[in-house]
Amino acid sequence: MPLRLSRRSALVSAGTLVGALGLAGCSGSGGGGSAGQSPDYAQGSASLEVELPPEIDGPIYPEGYAGPRLRDYSPFYSGDETFTVLTRSAPGNNLKTNAFSAFLEEQTGVTVDYQTVPMGDDGTTKVNAIISSGDLPDAFMLGPEWMGGFSPSELYVYGEQGLFQPLDELIDKWAPELQQHFSQFSEFRPALTAPNGRMYAFPSINQCFHCRSSSARTWVNKNWLAEIGADAGPTNTDELREVLREFAGRHPEGKAFSGFKDELPIEFFASAFLNPGIDYLRKNGEAVEYTPVLDEFREALRYIRSLVDEALVDPNLFTQTSEQFQRLTMHPDGNRVGFAHASSQGWLATDELSKPESVINQFVIQQPLDGPNGKATIPWKYDAGAYIGLVITQACKDPETLVRWADFQMSLMSTLSMRLGPFEKAWTWAKEGTTGIDGKQAMYERIPQTEESSKQLKNTSWDEWGPFSLSMDVRHAEAVDATRSVEPALYEAGTLYEQWASPEDEYFAQPFYTTDQAAEIGEYATNISTITTRYITDFSIGRAEIDDDAAWKQFASELENAGLSRYLEVQAEASKASS
């Protein structure tokens, strides 16, 4: 789906952002002066006033490792203040009694009163109400945007108004773990620095390698390939058509290529003809392009339509749910799908990885398809892996302590305990010779659990809504195998697709928007997305004729009337200001 727009971003267009700021009674002066930082502070000019604790033995670090290390931490806070942090609720988690919550308090000395809101629209509505009321917690810890957390633009706007405190000077003085990350990943700090030179959030790091190509990821059933005497899937668009014909001939009761509406295979097919961009946006110099209106994208739709017309691509994939799709793969008489588009194997079937002949294990990664004009171009997400971890509000009278609390959460022991549960109960350090996801030395591994011990591990970890450090090397240093996790297959898929990665200078990263820009983007984005999805579906399955120039012009005209040109101008302006 193009132009994915969060509920909170949509609310910006209705004036909620500006209204909330007014109701909160903020009177910041465009630089975010606060108890923690002077308005004219130059980022990076202060020196650390605390040092990283000494390293201690435990993990075996893989060669070339970049990320946090195991250190001998001691509690740093001895005050009696209880900080209020608004965060997420999750089934089975009670943060007031959660084992990781207790671990944080024990390790830092900081007492926190966790207030929670649910994920999604319900949580967003409650957060907006809290902001509008002006009765703010000391901090927000709401996770990334897909959880309903703040966007970079909201940080910028709320920060400019003084609602959120700038943290640059506090980070430079009191966050040695984060400073270590800045030295290892040069792109990390700029990614969360607003155009005014301020950071309004303590970040988290989540460098997901396989996510960089997930929008184009497609799988093929190896058993069906074996039936036609093929050792691997097709390499170009012509070969795909021939393989699909073979599949359809041998399996008339099935679908040669299928999927589901939430993850359409448009980027997979379109990448044979052009770089379709992330969410259909890509850079061209300082301009931003919307690829569905380009001639090459029309050629891709012609190709899809020709496959649908031959009954080689299932037209139902544009409308069916993942559950309906899985009824095909998990059919009582056996799998009924040859190729399937999905970001993860987990969407392909509901049986177990531990069984070698299970349906989920029949699907292997399909390489990108070279097209009529040359090599495929997979839209590659060149993001820094920088996300919003903790936002400290104007209500907090001791932001220094919360910055140090957040910085501890970037440590290795905290990150792994947050994600997995208690050390030596849920996980332990891996032995020498154990391999991780990327084939290098593993650093840690989960401890096998019985039914009884699994019950004891409930409410012992957090979801990824606060500060943590899942650098790529930390993520890949987990000891897992393909019988227990989809991660090895996803890593293999990412490594394969990287050979066709789009140029970095064409990557359009979400910029910081001003209040006015955010309002314009919100006004246009939903309509543009709706029109594009409708026409892509109609052209693909024959409700509109892709070869009809009048129909194609009508598509472009509707997008233009929905504000596409201005939408792209605003994106380019914001991108230039954010770079």
Coordinates of C-alpha atoms in Angstrom, one line a residue:
M1 CA 0.0 0.0 0.0
P2 CA 1.5 3.4 -0.9
L3 CA 1.8 6.4 1.4
R4 CA 1.2 4.6 4.6
L5 CA -0.2 7.2 6.9
S6 CA -0.6 6.8 10.7
R7 CA -3.7 7.8 12.4
R8 CA -1.8 10.4 14.3
S9 CA -0.4 11.9 11.0
A10 CA -4.0 12.0 9.7
L11 CA -5.0 13.9 12.7
V12 CA -2.4 16.5 12.0
S13 CA -4.2 17.5 8.9
A14 CA -7.4 18.2 10.9
G15 CA -5.5 20.8 13.0
T16 CA -5.2 18.5 16.1
L17 CA -1.5 19.2 16.4
V18 CA -1.8 22.9 16.4
G19 CA -4.8 22.8 18.6
A20 CA -3.1 20.5 21.1
L21 CA -0.2 22.9 21.3
G22 CA -2.4 25.8 22.1
L23 CA -4.4 24.0 24.7
A24 CA -1.2 22.8 26.4
G25 CA -0.3 26.4 26.9
C26 CA 3.2 26.1 25.7
S27 CA 5.3 29.3 25.0
G28 CA 8.6 28.0 23.7
S29 CA 10.7 30.3 21.6
G30 CA 11.6 28.3 18.5
G31 CA 14.7 26.7 20.1
G32 CA 13.2 24.9 23.0
G33 CA 14.8 26.5 25.9
S34 CA 14.2 24.3 29.0
A35 CA 15.4 23.4 32.5
G36 CA 17.8 21.0 30.7
Q37 CA 19.3 23.1 27.9
S38 CA 20.0 26.7 27.0
P39 CA 18.4 27.9 23.8
D40 CA 21.8 28.6 22.1
Y41 CA 23.5 25.3 22.9
A42 CA 25.6 24.0 20.1
Q43 CA 25.1 20.3 19.6
G44 CA 28.2 18.3 20.7
S45 CA 30.0 21.1 22.5
A46 CA 29.7 19.8 26.0
S47 CA 31.8 17.0 27.4
L48 CA 30.7 13.8 29.2
E49 CA 30.4 14.2 33.0
V50 CA 30.1 10.4 33.5
E51 CA 32.1 7.6 32.1
L52 CA 31.1 4.2 30.7
P53 CA 31.5 1.6 33.4
P54 CA 34.3 -0.9 32.9
E55 CA 33.7 -3.9 30.6
I56 CA 33.2 -7.3 32.3
D57 CA 33.5 -10.9 30.9
G58 CA 30.5 -12.7 29.5
P59 CA 29.8 -12.6 25.8
I60 CA 32.0 -13.6 23.0
Y61 CA 31.7 -10.7 20.5
P62 CA 31.7 -11.6 16.8
E63 CA 34.4 -10.2 14.5
G64 CA 34.0 -6.6 13.7
Y65 CA 31.2 -6.2 16.3
A66 CA 29.6 -2.7 16.6
G67 CA 27.2 -2.2 19.4
P68 CA 26.9 -2.1 23.2
R69 CA 29.2 -4.2 25.4
L70 CA 28.7 -5.9 28.8
R71 CA 29.6 -3.4 31.6
D72 CA 29.6 -3.3 35.4
Y73 CA 26.8 -0.9 36.1
S74 CA 25.8 0.4 39.6
P75 CA 22.7 2.4 40.5
F76 CA 23.3 6.1 40.0
Y77 CA 20.1 7.7 41.5
S78 CA 19.4 8.0 45.2
G79 CA 16.7 10.6 45.1
D80 CA 13.1 10.0 46.3
E81 CA 11.3 11.4 43.2
T82 CA 9.0 9.0 41.3
F83 CA 8.9 9.8 37.6
T84 CA 5.7 9.4 35.5
V85 CA 6.2 7.7 32.1
L86 CA 3.4 7.2 29.7
T87 CA 3.9 4.0 27.7
R88 CA 2.1 1.1 26.1
S89 CA -0.1 -1.7 27.4
A90 CA 0.2 -5.1 26.0
P91 CA -1.6 -8.4 26.6
G92 CA -0.1 -10.3 29.6
N93 CA 2.1 -7.3 30.6
N94 CA 1.6 -5.3 33.8
L95 CA 4.5 -2.8 33.9
K96 CA 4.0 -2.1 37.6
T97 CA 4.8 -5.8 38.4
N98 CA 6.9 -6.6 35.3
A99 CA 10.3 -8.2 35.9
F100 CA 12.1 -5.9 33.5
S101 CA 10.5 -2.9 35.1
A102 CA 11.9 -4.1 38.4
F103 CA 15.3 -4.8 36.8
L104 CA 15.5 -1.2 35.6
E105 CA 14.7 0.2 39.0
E106 CA 17.3 -2.2 40.7
Q107 CA 20.0 -1.3 38.2
T108 CA 19.5 2.5 38.1
G109 CA 17.8 3.4 41.4
V110 CA 15.1 5.3 39.4
T111 CA 11.5 4.7 40.5
V112 CA 8.9 5.0 37.7
D113 CA 5.1 5.2 37.8
Y114 CA 4.1 3.6 34.4
Q115 CA 0.9 4.9 32.9
T116 CA -0.3 3.1 29.8
V117 CA -2.3 3.5 26.7
P118 CA -3.1 0.8 24.1
M119 CA -1.5 0.4 20.7
G120 CA -3.2 2.0 17.6
D121 CA -6.0 4.5 17.2
D122 CA -7.3 4.1 20.8
G123 CA -4.0 4.9 22.3
T124 CA -3.4 7.8 19.9
T125 CA -6.7 9.4 20.9
K126 CA -5.8 9.1 24.6
V127 CA -2.3 10.6 24.0
N128 CA -3.8 13.5 22.0
A129 CA -6.2 14.1 24.9
I130 CA -3.4 14.1 27.4
I131 CA -1.4 16.6 25.3
S132 CA -4.4 18.8 24.8
S133 CA -5.1 18.9 28.6
G134 CA -1.7 20.1 29.5
D135 CA -1.5 17.5 32.3
L136 CA 1.7 15.9 31.0
P137 CA 3.7 13.0 32.3
D138 CA 7.4 13.5 32.8
A139 CA 8.1 11.5 29.7
F140 CA 6.4 9.6 26.8
M141 CA 7.7 6.2 25.8
L142 CA 5.3 5.2 23.0
G143 CA 7.5 3.3 20.6
P144 CA 7.8 3.8 16.8
E145 CA 5.1 5.2 14.5
W146 CA 3.7 1.7 13.7
M147 CA 2.8 1.5 17.4
G148 CA 1.2 4.9 17.2
G149 CA 4.2 6.7 18.6
F150 CA 5.3 10.2 17.6
S151 CA 6.7 11.0 14.1
P152 CA 9.9 13.0 13.7
S153 CA 7.7 15.9 12.5
E154 CA 5.7 15.8 15.7
L155 CA 8.9 15.9 17.7
Y156 CA 10.0 19.0 15.7
V157 CA 6.7 20.8 16.0
Y158 CA 6.0 20.0 19.7
G159 CA 9.7 20.7 20.5
E160 CA 9.7 24.1 18.8
Q161 CA 6.7 25.0 20.9
G162 CA 8.4 24.0 24.1
L163 CA 6.2 21.0 24.9
F164 CA 9.1 18.5 24.5
Q165 CA 12.5 19.3 25.9
P166 CA 15.6 19.4 23.7
L167 CA 18.1 16.8 25.0
D168 CA 21.3 17.6 23.1
E169 CA 23.2 19.0 26.0
L170 CA 21.9 16.4 28.5
I171 CA 22.9 13.6 26.1
D172 CA 26.3 15.1 25.5
K173 CA 26.9 15.3 29.3
W174 CA 25.1 12.3 30.7
A175 CA 24.7 9.6 28.0
P176 CA 28.0 7.7 27.5
E177 CA 26.3 4.6 26.0
L178 CA 24.6 6.8 23.4
Q179 CA 27.8 8.7 22.8
Q180 CA 29.5 5.4 22.1
H181 CA 26.8 4.7 19.5
F182 CA 27.3 8.1 17.9
S183 CA 31.0 7.3 17.4
Q184 CA 30.1 3.9 15.9
F185 CA 27.2 5.0 13.6
S186 CA 27.9 8.4 12.2
E187 CA 24.5 8.6 10.6
F188 CA 22.6 8.0 13.8
R189 CA 22.5 11.4 15.5
P190 CA 21.6 13.4 12.3
A191 CA 18.7 11.0 11.7
L192 CA 16.9 12.3 14.8
T193 CA 18.2 15.9 14.7
A194 CA 15.4 18.4 13.7
P195 CA 16.1 21.1 11.1
N196 CA 16.7 23.6 14.0
G197 CA 19.6 21.5 15.2
R198 CA 17.9 20.0 18.2
M199 CA 17.2 16.4 19.3
Y200 CA 13.8 16.2 21.0
A201 CA 14.0 12.5 21.9
F202 CA 16.3 10.0 23.4
P203 CA 16.6 7.5 20.6
S204 CA 16.5 3.7 20.3
I205 CA 18.4 1.8 17.7
N206 CA 16.9 -1.0 15.6
Q207 CA 18.9 -1.8 12.5
C208 CA 16.8 -4.4 10.8
F209 CA 18.8 -5.7 7.7
H210 CA 16.0 -7.8 6.2
C211 CA 13.5 -5.0 6.6
R212 CA 15.4 -3.0 4.0
S213 CA 14.0 -5.1 1.2
S214 CA 10.8 -6.4 2.8
S215 CA 8.3 -4.6 0.5
A216 CA 9.5 -6.7 -2.6
R217 CA 10.1 -10.0 -0.9
T218 CA 8.6 -13.0 -2.7
W219 CA 8.7 -16.8 -2.2
V220 CA 8.4 -19.8 -4.4
N221 CA 7.4 -23.4 -3.5
K222 CA 10.5 -25.6 -4.0
N223 CA 8.3 -28.7 -4.3
W224 CA 6.5 -27.2 -7.3
L225 CA 9.9 -26.2 -8.8
A226 CA 11.1 -29.8 -8.4
E227 CA 8.1 -31.1 -10.2
I228 CA 9.1 -29.1 -13.3
G229 CA 12.8 -30.1 -12.9
A230 CA 14.0 -26.7 -11.7
D231 CA 16.6 -26.2 -9.0
A232 CA 15.8 -22.5 -8.5
G233 CA 13.2 -19.9 -9.4
P234 CA 13.1 -17.8 -12.6
T235 CA 15.6 -15.0 -13.1
N236 CA 13.6 -12.6 -15.3
T237 CA 10.1 -11.7 -16.4
D238 CA 10.0 -14.0 -19.4
E239 CA 11.1 -17.0 -17.3
L240 CA 8.6 -16.2 -14.6
R241 CA 5.7 -16.4 -17.2
E242 CA 7.0 -19.8 -18.4
V243 CA 7.3 -21.2 -14.8
L244 CA 3.8 -19.9 -13.9
R245 CA 2.4 -21.6 -17.0
E246 CA 4.1 -24.8 -15.9
F247 CA 2.6 -24.4 -12.4
A248 CA -0.8 -23.7 -13.6
G249 CA -0.8 -26.7 -15.9
R250 CA 0.3 -29.1 -13.2
H251 CA -1.9 -27.6 -10.5
P252 CA -5.2 -26.4 -12.1
E253 CA -6.8 -26.6 -8.6
G254 CA -4.4 -24.1 -7.2
K255 CA -2.9 -20.7 -7.8
A256 CA 0.4 -20.2 -9.6
F257 CA 0.9 -16.9 -7.8
S258 CA -1.1 -15.6 -4.9
G259 CA -0.9 -13.4 -1.8
F260 CA -3.1 -11.1 0.2
K261 CA -4.3 -7.4 0.2
D262 CA -2.1 -6.1 3.0
E263 CA 1.1 -7.0 1.2
L264 CA 0.5 -6.6 -2.5
P265 CA 3.4 -7.8 -4.8
I266 CA 3.5 -4.5 -6.7
E267 CA 7.1 -3.6 -5.8
F268 CA 8.2 -7.2 -6.7
F269 CA 6.8 -6.9 -10.2
A270 CA 7.6 -3.2 -10.7
S271 CA 11.2 -3.6 -9.7
A272 CA 11.8 -5.4 -13.0
F273 CA 11.0 -2.2 -14.8
L274 CA 12.1 0.6 -12.5
N275 CA 13.0 1.5 -8.9
P276 CA 9.5 1.9 -7.5
G277 CA 10.8 3.6 -4.3
I278 CA 9.8 3.0 -0.7
D279 CA 6.1 3.7 -0.5
Y280 CA 6.3 4.7 -4.2
L281 CA 8.5 7.7 -3.4
R282 CA 12.1 8.2 -4.6
K283 CA 14.5 11.1 -5.0
N284 CA 15.7 12.5 -8.3
G285 CA 18.3 15.0 -7.4
E286 CA 16.5 17.4 -5.1
A287 CA 13.1 16.5 -6.5
V288 CA 10.8 13.8 -5.2
E289 CA 9.1 11.5 -7.7
Y290 CA 5.9 9.5 -7.3
T291 CA 6.6 6.4 -9.3
P292 CA 3.0 5.1 -10.1
V293 CA 2.6 7.9 -12.7
L294 CA 5.8 7.0 -14.6
D295 CA 5.7 5.2 -17.9
E296 CA 7.9 2.4 -16.6
F297 CA 5.4 1.8 -13.8
R298 CA 2.6 1.5 -16.5
E299 CA 4.7 -1.1 -18.2
A300 CA 4.9 -3.1 -14.9
L301 CA 1.1 -2.9 -14.6
R302 CA 0.8 -4.1 -18.2
Y303 CA 3.0 -7.1 -17.3
I304 CA 0.9 -7.9 -14.2
R305 CA -2.3 -7.6 -16.2
S306 CA -1.0 -10.0 -18.8
L307 CA -0.4 -12.6 -16.1
V308 CA -3.8 -12.1 -14.6
D309 CA -5.4 -12.5 -18.0
E310 CA -3.7 -15.8 -18.4
A311 CA -4.9 -16.9 -14.9
L312 CA -1.2 -17.1 -13.8
V313 CA -1.7 -14.4 -11.0
D314 CA -4.6 -14.8 -8.7
P315 CA -6.8 -11.7 -9.0
N316 CA -8.1 -12.4 -5.5
L317 CA -4.8 -11.5 -3.9
F318 CA -5.8 -7.8 -4.3
T319 CA -8.8 -8.3 -2.0
Q320 CA -8.3 -11.4 0.1
T321 CA -7.1 -11.4 3.7
S322 CA -4.1 -13.2 5.0
E323 CA -6.4 -15.8 6.6
Q324 CA -8.1 -16.5 3.2
F325 CA -4.7 -16.8 1.6
Q326 CA -3.5 -19.3 4.2
R327 CA -6.5 -21.5 3.5
L328 CA -4.9 -22.1 0.1
T329 CA -1.4 -22.9 1.5
M330 CA -2.9 -25.0 4.4
H331 CA -5.6 -26.7 2.3
P332 CA -6.4 -30.2 3.7
D333 CA -5.3 -31.8 0.4
G334 CA -2.0 -30.0 0.3
N335 CA -0.6 -26.6 -0.5
R336 CA -2.3 -24.8 -3.4
V337 CA 0.2 -22.0 -4.1
G338 CA 3.3 -21.8 -6.2
F339 CA 4.6 -18.2 -5.7
A340 CA 3.6 -16.0 -2.8
H341 CA 4.4 -12.4 -1.9
A342 CA 5.0 -11.8 1.8
S343 CA 7.5 -9.9 3.9
S344 CA 8.1 -13.0 6.1
Q345 CA 7.6 -16.7 5.9
G346 CA 5.4 -16.4 8.9
W347 CA 2.6 -15.1 6.6
L348 CA 2.9 -18.1 4.3
A349 CA 1.5 -20.9 6.4
T350 CA 0.4 -21.7 9.9
D351 CA 2.3 -25.0 10.5
E352 CA 5.6 -25.5 12.3
L353 CA 9.2 -24.7 11.2
S354 CA 10.5 -27.7 13.2
K355 CA 8.9 -30.1 10.7
P356 CA 11.1 -30.3 7.5
E357 CA 8.1 -31.1 5.2
S358 CA 5.8 -28.5 6.6
V359 CA 4.3 -26.1 4.1
I360 CA 6.2 -23.1 5.6
N361 CA 9.4 -24.9 4.8
Q362 CA 8.4 -25.6 1.2
F363 CA 8.7 -21.9 0.4
V364 CA 12.1 -20.5 -0.4
I365 CA 13.2 -17.0 -1.4
Q366 CA 12.6 -16.0 -5.0
Q367 CA 15.2 -13.7 -6.4
P368 CA 14.2 -10.4 -8.0
L369 CA 13.4 -10.5 -11.7
D370 CA 15.4 -8.8 -14.3
G371 CA 13.2 -7.0 -16.8
P372 CA 13.1 -6.2 -20.5
N373 CA 15.4 -3.2 -20.0
G374 CA 18.0 -4.8 -17.8
K375 CA 18.7 -5.6 -14.1
A376 CA 16.0 -5.4 -11.5
T377 CA 16.1 -2.5 -8.9
I378 CA 14.8 -3.4 -5.5
P379 CA 13.6 -0.5 -3.4
W380 CA 16.1 -0.5 -0.6
K381 CA 15.5 1.3 2.7
Y382 CA 18.7 3.0 3.6
D383 CA 17.5 4.2 7.0
A384 CA 19.9 4.7 10.0
G385 CA 17.8 2.5 12.3
A386 CA 17.2 5.5 14.5
Y387 CA 13.8 5.6 16.3
I388 CA 12.1 7.6 19.0
G389 CA 12.8 6.0 22.4
L390 CA 12.0 8.5 25.1
V391 CA 10.5 12.0 24.9
I392 CA 10.9 14.2 28.0
T393 CA 8.2 16.8 28.4
Q394 CA 8.3 20.3 29.9
A395 CA 6.7 18.8 33.0
C396 CA 9.9 17.0 34.0
K397 CA 11.9 18.9 36.6
D398 CA 14.9 16.5 36.5
P399 CA 15.5 15.6 32.9
E400 CA 19.1 14.7 33.6
T401 CA 18.0 11.6 35.6
L402 CA 15.6 10.4 32.9
V403 CA 18.4 10.8 30.3
R404 CA 20.7 8.6 32.4
W405 CA 17.9 6.1 32.9
A406 CA 17.3 6.0 29.1
D407 CA 21.1 5.7 28.5
F408 CA 21.3 2.6 30.8
Q409 CA 18.6 1.0 28.6
M410 CA 21.0 1.2 25.7
S411 CA 23.4 -1.1 27.4
L412 CA 23.8 -4.7 26.3
M413 CA 22.4 -6.4 29.4
S414 CA 19.4 -4.1 29.5
T415 CA 18.6 -4.4 25.7
L416 CA 18.7 -8.2 25.8
S417 CA 16.7 -8.5 29.1
M418 CA 14.1 -6.1 27.7
R419 CA 13.7 -8.2 24.6
L420 CA 14.1 -11.7 25.9
G421 CA 13.5 -11.7 29.6
P422 CA 15.7 -12.4 32.7
F423 CA 19.3 -13.5 32.1
E424 CA 20.0 -17.1 32.9
K425 CA 16.3 -17.9 32.9
A426 CA 15.2 -16.8 29.4
W427 CA 18.6 -16.5 27.8
T428 CA 22.3 -16.9 28.3
W429 CA 25.7 -16.2 26.6
A430 CA 26.5 -18.4 23.7
K431 CA 29.5 -20.7 23.8
E432 CA 32.4 -20.4 21.4
G433 CA 31.7 -21.9 18.1
T434 CA 28.0 -21.2 18.2
T435 CA 26.8 -19.4 15.1
G436 CA 24.4 -16.5 14.9
I437 CA 21.9 -15.5 12.3
D438 CA 24.6 -14.1 10.0
G439 CA 26.9 -17.1 10.4
K440 CA 29.4 -15.3 12.6
Q441 CA 30.0 -16.1 16.3
A442 CA 26.8 -15.9 18.3
M443 CA 26.8 -13.7 21.4
Y444 CA 23.6 -15.0 23.1
E445 CA 21.0 -17.7 22.9
R446 CA 17.6 -18.4 24.3
I447 CA 17.3 -21.1 26.9
P448 CA 14.8 -23.9 26.0
Q449 CA 11.7 -23.8 28.1
T450 CA 9.3 -26.3 29.5
E451 CA 5.6 -25.6 29.6
E452 CA 5.9 -24.7 33.3
S453 CA 9.0 -22.5 32.9
S454 CA 7.4 -20.6 30.0
K455 CA 4.5 -19.7 32.3
Q456 CA 7.1 -18.3 34.8
L457 CA 8.5 -16.0 32.0
K458 CA 5.3 -14.2 31.4
N459 CA 5.4 -10.5 32.2
T460 CA 9.2 -10.5 32.3
S461 CA 10.0 -8.4 29.2
W462 CA 8.9 -5.4 27.3
D463 CA 7.9 -4.8 23.7
E464 CA 10.1 -2.5 21.7
W465 CA 8.6 0.8 22.9
G466 CA 11.5 2.4 24.8
P467 CA 15.2 3.0 24.4
F468 CA 17.3 0.0 23.5
S469 CA 20.2 -0.9 21.2
L470 CA 19.5 -3.5 18.6
S471 CA 22.3 -2.7 16.3
M472 CA 22.6 -5.0 13.4
D473 CA 25.4 -6.9 15.1
V474 CA 23.3 -7.4 18.2
R475 CA 20.3 -8.6 16.2
H476 CA 22.4 -11.0 14.1
A477 CA 24.4 -12.3 17.1
E478 CA 21.4 -14.4 18.4
A479 CA 22.0 -18.1 18.1
V480 CA 19.0 -19.5 16.3
D481 CA 18.4 -22.1 13.6
A482 CA 15.9 -22.4 10.8
T483 CA 13.9 -25.0 12.7
R484 CA 13.0 -22.5 15.4
S485 CA 13.0 -19.1 13.7
V486 CA 12.3 -17.4 10.4
E487 CA 15.3 -15.0 11.0
P488 CA 17.9 -17.1 9.2
A489 CA 15.7 -17.2 6.1
L490 CA 15.0 -13.5 6.3
Y491 CA 18.7 -12.8 6.6
E492 CA 19.4 -15.0 3.5
A493 CA 16.6 -13.1 1.6
G494 CA 18.1 -9.7 2.5
T495 CA 21.6 -10.8 1.5
L496 CA 20.2 -12.1 -1.9
Y497 CA 18.1 -8.9 -2.6
E498 CA 21.0 -6.6 -1.7
Q499 CA 22.5 -7.4 -5.0
W500 CA 19.7 -5.6 -6.7
A501 CA 19.4 -2.7 -4.2
S502 CA 18.4 0.7 -5.5
P503 CA 20.9 3.5 -5.4
E504 CA 21.2 5.3 -2.1
D505 CA 20.9 8.7 -3.6
E506 CA 17.4 7.7 -4.8
Y507 CA 16.2 6.8 -1.3
F508 CA 13.6 9.2 0.1
A509 CA 13.7 9.2 3.9
Q510 CA 10.8 10.6 5.9
P511 CA 11.8 14.2 6.7
F512 CA 10.9 16.5 9.5
Y513 CA 7.9 18.7 8.6
T514 CA 7.0 22.1 10.0
T515 CA 3.5 22.6 11.3
D516 CA 2.2 23.9 8.0
Q517 CA 4.0 21.2 6.0
A518 CA 2.5 18.5 8.2
A519 CA -0.9 19.9 7.7
E520 CA -0.5 19.9 3.9
I521 CA 1.0 16.4 3.8
G522 CA -1.9 15.0 5.9
E523 CA -4.4 16.7 3.7
Y524 CA -3.1 15.2 0.5
A525 CA -1.7 11.8 1.5
T526 CA -4.8 9.8 2.3
N527 CA -6.5 10.8 -1.0
I528 CA -3.4 10.1 -3.1
S529 CA -3.0 6.7 -1.4
T530 CA -6.7 5.7 -1.9
I531 CA -6.7 6.7 -5.6
T532 CA -3.4 4.9 -6.3
T533 CA -4.5 1.7 -4.7
R534 CA -7.8 1.7 -6.5
Y535 CA -6.3 2.3 -9.9
I536 CA -3.4 -0.2 -9.4
T537 CA -6.0 -2.9 -8.5
D538 CA -8.3 -1.9 -11.4
F539 CA -5.6 -1.9 -14.0
S540 CA -4.2 -5.2 -12.7
I541 CA -7.4 -7.2 -12.7
G542 CA -9.2 -5.6 -15.7
R543 CA -11.7 -3.2 -14.2
A544 CA -9.8 -0.5 -16.1
E545 CA -7.8 -0.9 -19.3
I546 CA -4.1 -0.4 -18.8
D547 CA -3.7 0.1 -22.6
D548 CA -6.3 2.8 -22.7
D549 CA -4.5 6.2 -22.8
A550 CA -7.7 7.9 -21.6
A551 CA -7.9 5.7 -18.5
W552 CA -4.2 6.3 -17.7
K553 CA -4.7 10.1 -18.1
Q554 CA -7.7 9.9 -15.9
F555 CA -5.6 8.2 -13.2
A556 CA -3.0 11.0 -13.5
S557 CA -5.7 13.7 -13.5
E558 CA -7.3 12.3 -10.3
L559 CA -3.9 12.3 -8.6
E560 CA -3.3 15.9 -9.7
N561 CA -6.6 17.0 -8.5
A562 CA -5.9 15.3 -5.1
G563 CA -2.8 17.6 -4.8
L564 CA 0.0 15.3 -6.0
S565 CA 2.2 18.1 -7.5
R566 CA 2.0 20.2 -4.3
Y567 CA 2.5 17.0 -2.2
L568 CA 5.8 16.3 -3.9
E569 CA 6.9 19.9 -3.6
V570 CA 6.3 19.9 0.1
Q571 CA 8.2 16.6 0.4
A572 CA 11.1 18.0 -1.5
E573 CA 11.2 21.2 0.6
A574 CA 11.0 19.2 3.9
S575 CA 13.7 16.8 2.7
K576 CA 16.1 19.6 1.8
A577 CA 15.6 21.3 5.1
S578 CA 16.1 18.0 7.0
S579 CA 19.3 17.0 5.2

